[in-house]
Short mmCIF file of C-alpha atoms in Angstrom, two decimals:
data_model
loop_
_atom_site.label_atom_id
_atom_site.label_comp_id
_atom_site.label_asym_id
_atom_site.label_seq_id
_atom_site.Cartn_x
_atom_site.Cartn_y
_atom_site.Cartn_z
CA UNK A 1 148.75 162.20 -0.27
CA UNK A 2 147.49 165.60 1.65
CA UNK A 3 146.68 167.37 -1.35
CA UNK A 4 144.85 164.01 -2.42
CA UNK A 5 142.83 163.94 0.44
CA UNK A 6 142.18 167.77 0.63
CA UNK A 7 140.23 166.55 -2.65
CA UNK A 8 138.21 164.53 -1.09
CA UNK A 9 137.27 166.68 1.20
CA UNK A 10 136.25 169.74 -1.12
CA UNK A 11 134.58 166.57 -3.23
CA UNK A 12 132.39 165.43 -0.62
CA UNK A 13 131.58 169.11 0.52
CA UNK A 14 130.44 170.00 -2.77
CA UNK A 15 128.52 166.69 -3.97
CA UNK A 16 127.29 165.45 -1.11
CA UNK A 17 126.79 168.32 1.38
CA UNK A 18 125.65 171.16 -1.44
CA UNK A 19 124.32 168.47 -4.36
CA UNK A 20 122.47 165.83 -2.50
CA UNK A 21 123.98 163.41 -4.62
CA UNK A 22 123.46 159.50 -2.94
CA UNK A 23 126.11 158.42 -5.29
CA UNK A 24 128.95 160.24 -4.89
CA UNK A 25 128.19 159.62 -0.78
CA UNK A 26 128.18 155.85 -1.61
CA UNK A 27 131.88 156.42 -3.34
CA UNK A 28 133.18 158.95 -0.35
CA UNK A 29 132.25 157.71 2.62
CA UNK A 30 133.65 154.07 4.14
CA UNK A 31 131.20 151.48 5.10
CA UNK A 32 132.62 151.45 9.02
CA UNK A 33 132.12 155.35 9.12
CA UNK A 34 131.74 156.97 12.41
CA UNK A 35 130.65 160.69 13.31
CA UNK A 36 132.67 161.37 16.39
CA UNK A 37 130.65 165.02 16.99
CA UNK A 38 127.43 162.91 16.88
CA UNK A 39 125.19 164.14 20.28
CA UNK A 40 125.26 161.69 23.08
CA UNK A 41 122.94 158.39 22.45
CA UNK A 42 122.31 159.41 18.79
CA UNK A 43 123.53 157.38 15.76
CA UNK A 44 127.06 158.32 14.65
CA UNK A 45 127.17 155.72 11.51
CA UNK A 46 127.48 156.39 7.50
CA UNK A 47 123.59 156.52 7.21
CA UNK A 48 123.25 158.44 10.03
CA UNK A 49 125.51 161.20 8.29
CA UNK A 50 123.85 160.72 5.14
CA UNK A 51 120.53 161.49 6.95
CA UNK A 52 121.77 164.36 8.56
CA UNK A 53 122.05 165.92 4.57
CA UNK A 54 119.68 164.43 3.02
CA UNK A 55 116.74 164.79 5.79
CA UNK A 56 117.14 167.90 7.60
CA UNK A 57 119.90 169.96 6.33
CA UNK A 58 118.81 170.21 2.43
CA UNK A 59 115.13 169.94 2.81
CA UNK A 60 115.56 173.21 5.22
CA UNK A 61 117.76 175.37 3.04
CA UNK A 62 117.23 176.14 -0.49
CA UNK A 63 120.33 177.70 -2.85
CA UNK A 64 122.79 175.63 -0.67
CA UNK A 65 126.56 176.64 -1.36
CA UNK A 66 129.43 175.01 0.84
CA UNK A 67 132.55 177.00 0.45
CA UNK A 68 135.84 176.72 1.78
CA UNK A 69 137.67 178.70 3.21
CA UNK A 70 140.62 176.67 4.52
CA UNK A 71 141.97 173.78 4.22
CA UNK A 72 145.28 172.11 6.28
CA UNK A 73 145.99 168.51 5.60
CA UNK A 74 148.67 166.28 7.29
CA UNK A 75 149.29 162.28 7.07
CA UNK A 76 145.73 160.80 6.75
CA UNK A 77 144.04 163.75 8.87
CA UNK A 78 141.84 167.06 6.52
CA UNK A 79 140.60 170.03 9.12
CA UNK A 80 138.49 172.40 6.70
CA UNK A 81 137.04 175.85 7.89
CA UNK A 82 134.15 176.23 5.49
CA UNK A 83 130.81 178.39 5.15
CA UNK A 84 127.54 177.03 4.35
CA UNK A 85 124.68 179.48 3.09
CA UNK A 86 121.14 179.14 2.12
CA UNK A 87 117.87 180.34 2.28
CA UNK A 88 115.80 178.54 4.79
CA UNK A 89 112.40 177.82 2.43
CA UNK A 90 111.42 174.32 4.32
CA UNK A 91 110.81 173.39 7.69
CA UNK A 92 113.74 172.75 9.87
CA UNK A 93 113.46 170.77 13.38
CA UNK A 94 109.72 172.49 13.69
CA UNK A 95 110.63 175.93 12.68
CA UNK A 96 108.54 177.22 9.77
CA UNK A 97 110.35 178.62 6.76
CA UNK A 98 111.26 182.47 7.22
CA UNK A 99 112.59 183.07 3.87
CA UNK A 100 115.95 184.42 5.76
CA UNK A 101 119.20 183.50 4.33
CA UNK A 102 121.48 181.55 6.65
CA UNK A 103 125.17 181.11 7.08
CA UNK A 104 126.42 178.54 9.03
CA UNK A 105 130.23 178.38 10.03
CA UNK A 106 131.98 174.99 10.42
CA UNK A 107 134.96 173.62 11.01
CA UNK A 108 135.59 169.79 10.65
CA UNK A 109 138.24 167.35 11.09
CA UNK A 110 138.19 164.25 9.04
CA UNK A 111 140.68 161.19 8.53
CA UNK A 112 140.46 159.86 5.36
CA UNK A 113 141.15 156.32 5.08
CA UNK A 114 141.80 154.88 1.02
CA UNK A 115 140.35 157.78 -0.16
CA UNK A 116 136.87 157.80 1.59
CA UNK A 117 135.89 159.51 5.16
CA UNK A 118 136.58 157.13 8.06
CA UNK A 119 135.59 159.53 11.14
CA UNK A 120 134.46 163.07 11.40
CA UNK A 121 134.87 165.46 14.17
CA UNK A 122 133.35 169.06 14.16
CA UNK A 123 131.86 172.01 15.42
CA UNK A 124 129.57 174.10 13.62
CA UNK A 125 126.97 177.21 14.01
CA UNK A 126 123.66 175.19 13.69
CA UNK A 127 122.46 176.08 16.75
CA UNK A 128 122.89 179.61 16.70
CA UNK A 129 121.13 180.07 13.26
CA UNK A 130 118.26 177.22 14.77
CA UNK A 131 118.16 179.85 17.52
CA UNK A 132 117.97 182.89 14.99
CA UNK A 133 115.13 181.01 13.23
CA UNK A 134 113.41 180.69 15.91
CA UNK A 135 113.37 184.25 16.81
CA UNK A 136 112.42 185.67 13.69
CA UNK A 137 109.32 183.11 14.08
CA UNK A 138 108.47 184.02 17.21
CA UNK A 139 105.59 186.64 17.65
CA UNK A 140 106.31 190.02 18.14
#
């Protein structure tokens, strides 16, 4: 079952998260979903995670790779340490595109629940590259 739902994992990393692709979402993720690293007050559903990807993430950052680098799996529980690179070519959270390639590290914990994500907790470098982005837009 581990090595069945490390699949998943590097599935939904590489379809969804790198590919964009709405289907393969639809197939991965449960309907009852819930992001447990969502910020405070903001939506932590399956749409909200599919949003996340398909609205802020892939618009921002062109040539988008996911890889992994790790992966431990035990009962119904997958914790991945994984890269994601790109080049940020679109605007992301009011930051004009710098052309700069990014790398963002993450590491996320997922349960997997009849073969599809159930809940999600993670940490990631987001910020620092947002803060990186911002700097190299900045005058000066």
């Amino acid at each position: 079952m581990s090595e069945q739902n490390k699949a998943v994992v590097r599935h939904f990393n590489q379809q969804v998260i790198a590919d964009g692709n709405r289907q393969a979402f639809e197939q991965l993720v449960a309907e009852n979903f819930i992001n447990r690293s969502a910020p405070a007050g903001a939506p932590n559903d399956r749409e909200s995670l599919w949003h996340t990807f398909d609205q802020i993430l892939r618009p921002a950052f062109s040539e988008l790779q996911v890889q992994i680098e790790d992966q431990i799996a035990e009962r119904d529980w997958v914790t991945t340490r994984k890269t994601i690179r790109g080049i940020h070519s679109g605007s992301l959270m009011g930051i004009a595109p710098t052309g700069l390639a990014v790398t963002i590290a993450v590491i996320d914990m997922v349960r997997i629940e009849a073969g599809k994500y159930a809940e999600h907790w993670g940490m990631n470098t987001l910020q620092a590259v947002i803060n990186q982005l911002r700097s190299a837009n900045s005058p000066g």
